[in-house]
PDB file of C-alpha atoms in Angstrom:
ATOM      1  CA  MET D 812     -20.764 -14.615  -1.137  1.00 46.00           C
ATOM      2  CA  SER D 813     -16.773 -15.754  -1.259  1.00 51.00           C
ATOM      3  CA  GLU D 814     -13.377 -14.084   0.064  1.00 48.00           C
ATOM      4  CA  ALA D 815     -12.317 -13.443  -3.054  1.00 48.00           C
ATOM      5  CA  GLY D 816     -15.667 -12.370  -3.848  1.00 67.00           C
ATOM      6  CA  ARG D 817     -15.975 -10.143  -0.794  1.00 80.00           C
ATOM      7  CA  TYR D 818     -12.284  -7.744  -1.065  1.00 89.00           C
ATOM      8  CA  LEU D 819     -12.287  -8.037  -5.133  1.00 89.00           C
ATOM      9  CA  ARG D 820     -14.821  -6.170  -6.413  1.00 90.00           C
ATOM     10  CA  PRO D 821     -14.335  -3.294  -3.474  1.00 92.00           C
ATOM     11  CA  ILE D 822     -11.295  -3.064  -4.060  1.00 93.00           C
ATOM     12  CA  PHE D 823     -11.082  -2.585  -7.952  1.00 93.00           C
ATOM     13  CA  LYS D 824     -14.411  -0.135  -7.052  1.00 92.00           C
ATOM     14  CA  TYR D 825     -12.079   1.760  -5.140  1.00 94.00           C
ATOM     15  CA  LEU D 826      -9.205   1.744  -7.635  1.00 94.00           C
ATOM     16  CA  LYS D 827     -11.571   3.143 -10.062  1.00 93.00           C
ATOM     17  CA  SER D 828     -12.587   5.922  -8.550  1.00 92.00           C
ATOM     18  CA  LYS D 829      -9.467   7.147  -6.971  1.00 94.00           C
ATOM     19  CA  GLY D 830      -6.792   4.686  -8.360  1.00 94.00           C
ATOM     20  CA  LEU D 831      -6.042   6.854 -11.067  1.00 95.00           C
ATOM     21  CA  THR D 832      -4.716  10.131  -8.165  1.00 95.00           C
ATOM     22  CA  LEU D 833      -3.135   7.827  -5.802  1.00 96.00           C
ATOM     23  CA  PHE D 834      -1.214   6.209  -8.841  1.00 96.00           C
ATOM     24  CA  LEU D 835       0.004   9.287 -10.407  1.00 96.00           C
ATOM     25  CA  LEU D 836       0.885  10.771  -6.568  1.00 95.00           C
ATOM     26  CA  ALA D 837       3.275   7.160  -6.846  1.00 96.00           C
ATOM     27  CA  LEU D 838       5.055   8.023 -10.292  1.00 95.00           C
ATOM     28  CA  GLY D 839       7.403   9.878  -9.904  1.00 94.00           C
ATOM     29  CA  PRO D 840       9.430   8.329  -7.291  1.00 95.00           C
ATOM     30  CA  SER D 841       8.046   4.583  -9.040  1.00 95.00           C
ATOM     31  CA  PHE D 842      10.385   6.019 -12.072  1.00 95.00           C
ATOM     32  CA  LEU D 843      13.236   6.742 -10.087  1.00 94.00           C
ATOM     33  CA  ALA D 844      13.378   3.886  -7.994  1.00 93.00           C
ATOM     34  CA  ALA D 845      13.202   1.887 -11.003  1.00 92.00           C
ATOM     35  CA  PHE D 846      17.157   2.386 -11.213  1.00 91.00           C
ATOM     36  CA  LEU D 847      17.478   0.197  -8.561  1.00 89.00           C
ATOM     37  CA  ILE D 848      14.664  -2.333  -8.310  1.00 89.00           C
ATOM     38  CA  SER D 849      13.649  -3.943 -10.899  1.00 89.00           C
ATOM     39  CA  PRO D 850      10.542  -5.906 -11.713  1.00 90.00           C
ATOM     40  CA  SER D 851      11.076  -7.172 -15.286  1.00 91.00           C
ATOM     41  CA  SER D 852      15.099  -8.173 -13.894  1.00 90.00           C
ATOM     42  CA  LEU D 853      13.411 -12.075 -13.797  1.00 90.00           C
ATOM     43  CA  LEU D 854      11.752 -11.994 -17.133  1.00 91.00           C
ATOM     44  CA  TYR D 855      14.696 -10.458 -19.824  1.00 91.00           C
ATOM     45  CA  PHE D 856      16.690 -13.446 -17.567  1.00 91.00           C
ATOM     46  CA  LEU D 857      14.536 -15.793 -18.704  1.00 91.00           C
ATOM     47  CA  CYS D 858      14.533 -13.836 -22.228  1.00 91.00           C
ATOM     48  CA  ASP D 859      17.997 -13.582 -22.416  1.00 89.00           C
ATOM     49  CA  TYR D 860      19.138 -17.244 -20.797  1.00 91.00           C
ATOM     50  CA  PHE D 861      20.516 -19.045 -23.860  1.00 90.00           C
ATOM     51  CA  GLU D 862      22.588 -15.739 -24.263  1.00 88.00           C
ATOM     52  CA  LEU D 863      24.807 -15.175 -21.422  1.00 85.00           C
ATOM     53  CA  GLU D 864      28.339 -16.348 -21.539  1.00 81.00           C
ATOM     54  CA  ASN D 865      28.821 -18.008 -17.929  1.00 85.00           C
ATOM     55  CA  TYR D 866      25.660 -18.894 -15.555  1.00 88.00           C
ATOM     56  CA  ARG D 867      28.543 -18.886 -11.835  1.00 90.00           C
ATOM     57  CA  PHE D 868      26.556 -17.422  -9.831  1.00 90.00           C
ATOM     58  CA  THR D 869      28.489 -13.964 -10.603  1.00 87.00           C
ATOM     59  CA  ASN D 870      26.970 -13.523 -13.526  1.00 87.00           C
ATOM     60  CA  VAL D 871      23.599 -14.828 -13.030  1.00 89.00           C
ATOM     61  CA  PHE D 872      22.857 -12.581 -10.171  1.00 87.00           C
ATOM     62  CA  THR D 873      23.873  -9.193 -11.396  1.00 84.00           C
ATOM     63  CA  ARG D 874      21.105  -9.735 -14.184  1.00 83.00           C
ATOM     64  CA  MET D 875      18.972 -10.155 -11.856  1.00 82.00           C
ATOM     65  CA  PHE D 876      19.263  -7.775  -9.653  1.00 79.00           C
ATOM     66  CA  ASN D 877      20.328  -5.470 -12.232  1.00 73.00           C
ATOM     67  CA  PHE D 878      22.031  -3.153 -10.916  1.00 69.00           C
ATOM     68  CA  ASN D 879      22.987   0.108 -12.546  1.00 71.00           C
ATOM     69  CA  SER D 880      26.244   1.360 -12.155  1.00 71.00           C
ATOM     70  CA  GLU D 881      25.998   4.940 -13.634  1.00 81.00           C
ATOM     71  CA  PHE D 882      22.424   5.402 -12.973  1.00 85.00           C
ATOM     72  CA  TYR D 883      22.344   3.777  -9.105  1.00 86.00           C
ATOM     73  CA  TYR D 884      22.557   6.557  -7.152  1.00 90.00           C
ATOM     74  CA  VAL D 885      19.213   7.453  -9.238  1.00 93.00           C
ATOM     75  CA  GLY D 886      17.783   4.617  -7.520  1.00 91.00           C
ATOM     76  CA  ILE D 887      18.507   5.548  -4.016  1.00 93.00           C
ATOM     77  CA  ILE D 888      16.584   9.261  -4.491  1.00 95.00           C
ATOM     78  CA  GLY D 889      13.984   7.145  -5.334  1.00 94.00           C
ATOM     79  CA  LEU D 890      13.870   4.578  -2.833  1.00 94.00           C
ATOM     80  CA  VAL D 891      14.188   7.374  -0.059  1.00 95.00           C
ATOM     81  CA  LEU D 892      11.746   9.753  -1.805  1.00 96.00           C
ATOM     82  CA  PHE D 893       9.146   6.833  -1.832  1.00 95.00           C
ATOM     83  CA  ILE D 894       9.398   5.880   1.201  1.00 96.00           C
ATOM     84  CA  PHE D 895       7.732   9.540   2.306  1.00 96.00           C
ATOM     85  CA  VAL D 896       4.542   9.044  -0.714  1.00 96.00           C
ATOM     86  CA  ILE D 897       4.471   6.076   0.763  1.00 96.00           C
ATOM     87  CA  ALA D 898       3.731   7.631   4.577  1.00 96.00           C
ATOM     88  CA  ILE D 899       1.506  10.473   2.545  1.00 96.00           C
ATOM     89  CA  LEU D 900      -0.696   7.460   0.836  1.00 96.00           C
ATOM     90  CA  PHE D 901      -1.530   5.747   3.776  1.00 96.00           C
ATOM     91  CA  GLY D 902      -2.691   8.666   5.822  1.00 94.00           C
ATOM     92  CA  ILE D 903      -5.022   9.434   2.341  1.00 95.00           C
ATOM     93  CA  ILE D 904      -6.275   6.230   1.805  1.00 96.00           C
ATOM     94  CA  ASP D 905      -6.852   5.748   5.816  1.00 94.00           C
ATOM     95  CA  ARG D 906      -8.774   9.443   6.325  1.00 93.00           C
ATOM     96  CA  HIS D 907     -10.635   8.565   3.355  1.00 94.00           C
ATOM     97  CA  MET D 908     -12.590   5.459   4.422  1.00 94.00           C
ATOM     98  CA  ARG D 909     -12.472   6.384   8.037  1.00 92.00           C
ATOM     99  CA  ILE D 910     -14.342  10.072   7.915  1.00 91.00           C
ATOM    100  CA  GLY D 911     -15.200   9.759   4.214  1.00 90.00           C
ATOM    101  CA  ASP D 912     -13.024  12.604   2.985  1.00 90.00           C
ATOM    102  CA  PHE D 913     -10.156  12.158  -0.117  1.00 92.00           C
ATOM    103  CA  THR D 914      -8.220  14.903   0.563  1.00 88.00           C
ATOM    104  CA  LEU D 915      -4.263  15.699  -1.071  1.00 89.00           C
ATOM    105  CA  ASN D 916      -4.150  19.141   0.658  1.00 86.00           C
ATOM    106  CA  PRO D 917      -0.571  20.090   1.337  1.00 87.00           C
ATOM    107  CA  SER D 918      -1.022  21.283   4.755  1.00 86.00           C
ATOM    108  CA  LYS D 919      -1.604  17.491   5.982  1.00 88.00           C
ATOM    109  CA  VAL D 920       1.956  16.311   4.475  1.00 91.00           C
ATOM    110  CA  LYS D 921       3.982  17.316   7.222  1.00 90.00           C
ATOM    111  CA  LYS D 922       1.379  15.408   9.616  1.00 91.00           C
ATOM    112  CA  ARG D 923       1.082  12.137   7.875  1.00 92.00           C
ATOM    113  CA  ILE D 924       4.853  11.724   7.192  1.00 93.00           C
ATOM    114  CA  ASN D 925       5.385  12.537  11.050  1.00 94.00           C
ATOM    115  CA  TYR D 926       2.753   9.599  11.791  1.00 93.00           C
ATOM    116  CA  ASN D 927       3.595   7.003   9.283  1.00 95.00           C
ATOM    117  CA  PHE D 928       6.650   7.641   7.732  1.00 96.00           C
ATOM    118  CA  LEU D 929       8.678   5.058  10.399  1.00 96.00           C
ATOM    119  CA  THR D 930       5.801   1.911   9.897  1.00 96.00           C
ATOM    120  CA  ALA D 931       6.367   3.175   5.817  1.00 96.00           C
ATOM    121  CA  LEU D 932      10.276   2.728   6.261  1.00 96.00           C
ATOM    122  CA  LYS D 933       9.421  -0.518   8.289  1.00 96.00           C
ATOM    123  CA  LEU D 934       7.159  -1.938   4.618  1.00 96.00           C
ATOM    124  CA  VAL D 935       9.907  -0.512   1.919  1.00 95.00           C
ATOM    125  CA  LEU D 936      12.213  -2.107   3.973  1.00 95.00           C
ATOM    126  CA  VAL D 937      10.944  -5.207   4.767  1.00 95.00           C
ATOM    127  CA  GLY D 938       9.644  -5.141   0.805  1.00 93.00           C
ATOM    128  CA  GLY D 939      13.592  -4.552   0.066  1.00 91.00           C
ATOM    129  CA  VAL D 940      15.179  -7.715   1.773  1.00 93.00           C
ATOM    130  CA  VAL D 941      12.787  -9.486   0.934  1.00 94.00           C
ATOM    131  CA  PHE D 942      12.664  -9.242  -2.788  1.00 92.00           C
ATOM    132  CA  GLU D 943      16.631  -9.563  -2.652  1.00 89.00           C
ATOM    133  CA  LEU D 944      15.994 -12.372  -0.981  1.00 93.00           C
ATOM    134  CA  TYR D 945      13.963 -13.524  -3.829  1.00 93.00           C
ATOM    135  CA  ASN D 946      15.945 -12.886  -6.473  1.00 91.00           C
ATOM    136  CA  LEU D 947      18.987 -14.483  -4.647  1.00 92.00           C
ATOM    137  CA  LEU D 948      17.181 -17.313  -4.636  1.00 94.00           C
ATOM    138  CA  ASN D 949      16.091 -17.254  -8.294  1.00 93.00           C
ATOM    139  CA  ALA D 950      19.593 -17.088  -9.184  1.00 93.00           C
ATOM    140  CA  PHE D 951      21.141 -19.948  -6.500  1.00 94.00           C
ATOM    141  CA  PHE D 952      18.433 -22.278  -8.102  1.00 95.00           C
ATOM    142  CA  ALA D 953      19.603 -21.007 -11.824  1.00 93.00           C
ATOM    143  CA  VAL D 954      23.134 -21.484 -11.319  1.00 94.00           C
ATOM    144  CA  MET D 955      22.215 -25.224  -9.282  1.00 94.00           C
ATOM    145  CA  TRP D 956      19.537 -26.527 -12.666  1.00 95.00           C
ATOM    146  CA  ALA D 957      22.930 -25.470 -15.236  1.00 92.00           C
ATOM    147  CA  GLY D 958      24.842 -27.247 -13.277  1.00 91.00           C
ATOM    148  CA  THR D 959      22.796 -30.438 -12.963  1.00 93.00           C
ATOM    149  CA  PHE D 960      22.155 -30.893 -16.771  1.00 92.00           C
ATOM    150  CA  ASP D 961      24.735 -30.978 -19.522  1.00 90.00           C
ATOM    151  CA  SER D 962      21.078 -29.799 -21.197  1.00 91.00           C
ATOM    152  CA  LEU D 963      20.410 -26.014 -21.321  1.00 92.00           C
ATOM    153  CA  ILE D 964      16.685 -26.719 -22.512  1.00 94.00           C
ATOM    154  CA  ALA D 965      16.679 -28.867 -19.322  1.00 95.00           C
ATOM    155  CA  SER D 966      18.027 -25.958 -16.633  1.00 94.00           C
ATOM    156  CA  PHE D 967      16.060 -23.609 -18.762  1.00 95.00           C
ATOM    157  CA  VAL D 968      12.555 -25.449 -17.527  1.00 95.00           C
ATOM    158  CA  PHE D 969      13.699 -26.263 -14.269  1.00 95.00           C
ATOM    159  CA  SER D 970      14.529 -22.660 -13.382  1.00 94.00           C
ATOM    160  CA  LEU D 971      11.448 -21.828 -15.459  1.00 94.00           C
ATOM    161  CA  VAL D 972       9.573 -23.967 -12.723  1.00 95.00           C
ATOM    162  CA  THR D 973      11.346 -22.696  -9.817  1.00 95.00           C
ATOM    163  CA  PHE D 974      11.146 -19.637 -10.544  1.00 94.00           C
ATOM    164  CA  ALA D 975       7.658 -19.874 -10.862  1.00 93.00           C
ATOM    165  CA  ILE D 976       7.068 -21.507  -7.121  1.00 95.00           C
ATOM    166  CA  LEU D 977       9.375 -18.509  -5.275  1.00 94.00           C
ATOM    167  CA  THR D 978       7.151 -16.262  -7.531  1.00 93.00           C
ATOM    168  CA  PHE D 979       3.682 -17.460  -6.138  1.00 92.00           C
ATOM    169  CA  LEU D 980       4.950 -18.238  -2.664  1.00 94.00           C
ATOM    170  CA  LEU D 981       6.827 -14.028  -2.565  1.00 94.00           C
ATOM    171  CA  LEU D 982       3.004 -13.316  -3.746  1.00 93.00           C
ATOM    172  CA  LEU D 983       1.844 -15.460  -0.566  1.00 93.00           C
ATOM    173  CA  LEU D 984       4.226 -13.880   1.859  1.00 94.00           C
ATOM    174  CA  PHE D 985       3.143 -10.509   1.077  1.00 94.00           C
ATOM    175  CA  THR D 986      -0.599 -10.661   1.147  1.00 94.00           C
ATOM    176  CA  SER D 987      -0.062 -12.172   4.250  1.00 94.00           C
ATOM    177  CA  MET D 988       1.350  -9.935   5.688  1.00 94.00           C
ATOM    178  CA  ILE D 989      -0.619  -7.126   4.369  1.00 95.00           C
ATOM    179  CA  LEU D 990      -2.099  -5.485   6.956  1.00 95.00           C
ATOM    180  CA  TRP D 991       0.976  -5.391   9.512  1.00 96.00           C
ATOM    181  CA  CYS D 992       0.930  -1.744   8.864  1.00 96.00           C
ATOM    182  CA  PRO D 993      -2.223  -0.827   9.773  1.00 95.00           C
ATOM    183  CA  PHE D 994      -1.804  -2.726  12.923  1.00 95.00           C
ATOM    184  CA  MET D 995       0.718  -0.786  13.871  1.00 94.00           C
ATOM    185  CA  LEU D 996      -0.903   2.353  12.911  1.00 93.00           C
ATOM    186  CA  HIS D 997      -3.861   2.295  14.404  1.00 90.00           C
ATOM    187  CA  THR D 998      -3.263  -0.160  17.455  1.00 88.00           C
ATOM    188  CA  GLY D 999      -0.789   1.020  18.713  1.00 84.00           C
ATOM    189  CA  MET D1000       1.023  -2.555  18.363  1.00 89.00           C
ATOM    190  CA  GLY D1001       4.619  -2.917  17.918  1.00 92.00           C
ATOM    191  CA  THR D1002       6.230  -4.326  15.114  1.00 92.00           C
ATOM    192  CA  GLY D1003       6.377  -8.102  16.303  1.00 93.00           C
ATOM    193  CA  GLU D1004       2.871  -8.208  17.618  1.00 95.00           C
ATOM    194  CA  ALA D1005       1.699  -6.320  14.570  1.00 94.00           C
ATOM    195  CA  LEU D1006       2.977  -8.936  12.399  1.00 94.00           C
ATOM    196  CA  ARG D1007       2.176 -12.384  14.400  1.00 94.00           C
ATOM    197  CA  THR D1008      -2.338 -10.284  14.727  1.00 94.00           C
ATOM    198  CA  ALA D1009      -1.496  -9.789  10.879  1.00 94.00           C
ATOM    199  CA  PHE D1010      -0.726 -13.467   9.964  1.00 93.00           C
ATOM    200  CA  ARG D1011      -3.611 -14.380  12.399  1.00 92.00           C
ATOM    201  CA  GLN D1012      -6.310 -12.374  11.594  1.00 92.00           C
ATOM    202  CA  ASN D1013      -5.574 -12.726   7.649  1.00 90.00           C
ATOM    203  CA  SER D1014      -4.392 -16.279   7.043  1.00 87.00           C
ATOM    204  CA  ARG D1015      -7.888 -17.897   5.556  1.00 87.00           C
ATOM    205  CA  ASN D1016      -7.802 -14.549   2.380  1.00 88.00           C
ATOM    206  CA  VAL D1017      -4.520 -14.842   1.647  1.00 90.00           C
ATOM    207  CA  LYS D1018      -4.485 -17.018  -1.492  1.00 86.00           C
ATOM    208  CA  ARG D1019      -6.953 -15.274  -3.267  1.00 87.00           C
ATOM    209  CA  LEU D1020      -5.701 -12.105  -2.515  1.00 91.00           C
ATOM    210  CA  ALA D1021      -2.000 -13.329  -4.646  1.00 90.00           C
ATOM    211  CA  GLY D1022      -4.873 -13.886  -6.753  1.00 89.00           C
ATOM    212  CA  ILE D1023      -6.262  -9.953  -7.001  1.00 90.00           C
ATOM    213  CA  MET D1024      -2.210  -8.757  -7.004  1.00 91.00           C
ATOM    214  CA  THR D1025      -1.772 -11.080 -10.184  1.00 90.00           C
ATOM    215  CA  LEU D1026      -5.112 -10.041 -11.843  1.00 90.00           C
ATOM    216  CA  ALA D1027      -3.720  -6.838 -10.914  1.00 89.00           C
ATOM    217  CA  LEU D1028      -0.270  -7.066 -12.371  1.00 89.00           C
ATOM    218  CA  LEU D1029      -1.124  -9.256 -15.768  1.00 90.00           C
ATOM    219  CA  PRO D1030      -1.821  -6.959 -18.209  1.00 91.00           C
ATOM    220  CA  LEU D1031       1.062  -5.098 -17.403  1.00 89.00           C
ATOM    221  CA  MET D1032       3.377  -8.204 -17.107  1.00 90.00           C
ATOM    222  CA  LEU D1033       2.934  -9.733 -20.073  1.00 92.00           C
ATOM    223  CA  ILE D1034       3.696  -5.553 -21.815  1.00 93.00           C
ATOM    224  CA  MET D1035       7.782  -6.455 -19.814  1.00 91.00           C
ATOM    225  CA  LEU D1036       7.647  -9.987 -21.763  1.00 92.00           C
ATOM    226  CA  LEU D1037       7.214  -8.592 -24.476  1.00 92.00           C
ATOM    227  CA  SER D1038       9.338  -5.697 -24.021  1.00 90.00           C
ATOM    228  CA  ALA D1039      12.511  -8.384 -22.651  1.00 89.00           C
ATOM    229  CA  LEU D1040      11.313 -10.544 -25.929  1.00 90.00           C
ATOM    230  CA  LEU D1041      11.508  -7.603 -28.582  1.00 89.00           C
ATOM    231  CA  GLY D1042      14.659  -5.911 -27.079  1.00 84.00           C
ATOM    232  CA  TRP D1043      12.653  -1.759 -26.817  1.00 86.00           C
ATOM    233  CA  GLY D1044      15.616  -1.016 -24.551  1.00 86.00           C
ATOM    234  CA  MET D1045      16.694   0.682 -21.128  1.00 87.00           C
ATOM    235  CA  TRP D1046      14.582   2.906 -20.665  1.00 91.00           C
ATOM    236  CA  VAL D1047      11.288   1.569 -21.773  1.00 92.00           C
ATOM    237  CA  ARG D1048      12.549  -1.372 -19.655  1.00 91.00           C
ATOM    238  CA  ILE D1049      13.144   1.538 -16.737  1.00 92.00           C
ATOM    239  CA  VAL D1050       9.768   3.069 -17.604  1.00 94.00           C
ATOM    240  CA  LEU D1051       7.505   0.292 -16.839  1.00 94.00           C
ATOM    241  CA  ASP D1052       9.410  -1.290 -14.147  1.00 93.00           C
ATOM    242  CA  GLY D1053       8.276   2.629 -12.910  1.00 94.00           C
ATOM    243  CA  THR D1054       5.189   1.614 -13.861  1.00 95.00           C
ATOM    244  CA  CYS D1055       5.087  -1.041 -12.046  1.00 94.00           C
ATOM    245  CA  LEU D1056       6.173  -0.624  -9.045  1.00 94.00           C
ATOM    246  CA  ALA D1057       3.440   2.345  -8.945  1.00 95.00           C
ATOM    247  CA  VAL D1058       1.046  -0.011  -9.572  1.00 95.00           C
ATOM    248  CA  LEU D1059       1.909  -2.613  -6.824  1.00 94.00           C
ATOM    249  CA  THR D1060       2.171   0.052  -3.611  1.00 95.00           C
ATOM    250  CA  VAL D1061      -1.565   1.249  -5.049  1.00 96.00           C
ATOM    251  CA  VAL D1062      -3.240  -1.340  -5.418  1.00 96.00           C
ATOM    252  CA  TYR D1063      -1.508  -3.259  -2.518  1.00 96.00           C
ATOM    253  CA  LEU D1064      -2.278  -0.368   0.073  1.00 97.00           C
ATOM    254  CA  VAL D1065      -5.672  -0.701  -1.222  1.00 96.00           C
ATOM    255  CA  ALA D1066      -6.198  -4.077  -0.640  1.00 95.00           C
ATOM    256  CA  MET D1067      -4.313  -3.566   3.218  1.00 95.00           C
ATOM    257  CA  TYR D1068      -6.847  -0.469   3.877  1.00 96.00           C
ATOM    258  CA  THR D1069      -9.668  -2.490   2.672  1.00 95.00           C
ATOM    259  CA  VAL D1070      -8.880  -5.931   4.393  1.00 94.00           C
ATOM    260  CA  PHE D1071      -8.125  -4.168   7.250  1.00 95.00           C
ATOM    261  CA  TYR D1072     -11.590  -2.154   7.688  1.00 94.00           C
ATOM    262  CA  ASP D1073     -13.266  -5.187   7.054  1.00 92.00           C
ATOM    263  CA  VAL D1074     -11.430  -7.716   9.903  1.00 91.00           C
ATOM    264  CA  THR D1075     -11.366  -4.879  12.201  1.00 91.00           C
ATOM    265  CA  GLY D1076     -15.653  -4.082  11.437  1.00 90.00           C
ATOM    266  CA  VAL D1077     -14.742  -0.639  11.427  1.00 90.00           C
ATOM    267  CA  GLU D1078     -17.428   1.003   8.720  1.00 90.00           C
ATOM    268  CA  ARG D1079     -15.934   2.309   6.125  1.00 91.00           C
ATOM    269  CA  LEU D1080     -17.795   6.360   5.397  1.00 91.00           C
ATOM    270  CA  ASP D1081     -16.295   6.780   2.231  1.00 89.00           C
ATOM    271  CA  LEU D1082     -18.940   4.130   1.182  1.00 86.00           C
ATOM    272  CA  GLN D1083     -22.010   6.079   2.602  1.00 80.00           C
ATOM    273  CA  ILE D1084     -24.038   7.854   0.141  1.00 62.00           C
ATOM    274  CA  VAL D1085     -23.493  11.730   1.344  1.00 54.00           C
ATOM    275  CA  ASP D1086     -26.805  13.983   1.311  1.00 46.00           C
ATOM    276  CA  ILE D1087     -25.402  17.169  -0.485  1.00 42.00           C
ATOM    277  CA  TRP D1088     -28.897  18.991   0.398  1.00 40.00           C
ATOM    278  CA  SER D1089     -28.879  17.309   4.596  1.00 43.00           C
ATOM    279  CA  LYS D1090     -25.880  19.168   4.522  1.00 45.00           C
ATOM    280  CA  LYS D1091     -26.598  22.555   3.321  1.00 42.00           C
ATOM    281  CA  LYS D1092     -29.698  22.305   5.398  1.00 39.00           C
ATOM    282  CA  GLY D1093     -26.756  22.132   8.296  1.00 35.00           C
ATOM    283  CA  VAL D1094     -28.036  18.423   9.243  1.00 30.00           C
TER     284      VAL D1094
END
């Protein structure tokens, strides 16, 4: 079996079983964080490309960053809550795969946050920094192509190709470090050692996992593109961006633990069929 098939089926099987519950947990903070982080900003920039007043770097980057001066504080609150939710999701998914118990018991929330918070904070900080560097590079190339070509069509085409390449590289980067958090949480490794181990252990799966992430997000990205083309407005954009962040988070974390349990050879008890009659007999 190919590596793609090896992970594609179990990831989507898990999402089919538990994905909706995890998605609903992530949805609230994702909606709030969408006031500060916009996965669709590049699509809106491309759709409005020929209507820009100028192609100076500040103007282009502001469009890509999609800074909302009126509601930015809502996005900051959302990011803080996002860290707590990711810490909780770490515990829920790991416990389910490790001992077969999927529980949302409120009594475990404090323990999960205490144990996972720093790792979740690192993931959100690194993810945010990388995403803004991605926006900076996109803005730089958009300005460079606009200054290189007299034709807006030519600069648009080169920008589109550049954006596609950078987006692919972004996906490769995030999927290459997908095991970083589990190695920090469950092996006692430090930040740097865990990252190096993650790159090494997951090197053969990176492109295939990037394909799985793309497959999961593609339908939503098409709806976001339609929204950008038809100008459905800010609130529709916020809803779509928040939904995208929630879906991305859940798919990424499920893929993270699916691959981690596979490469470490640890048995997943959530895959075992439980005999409820045997449990009643005390076996």
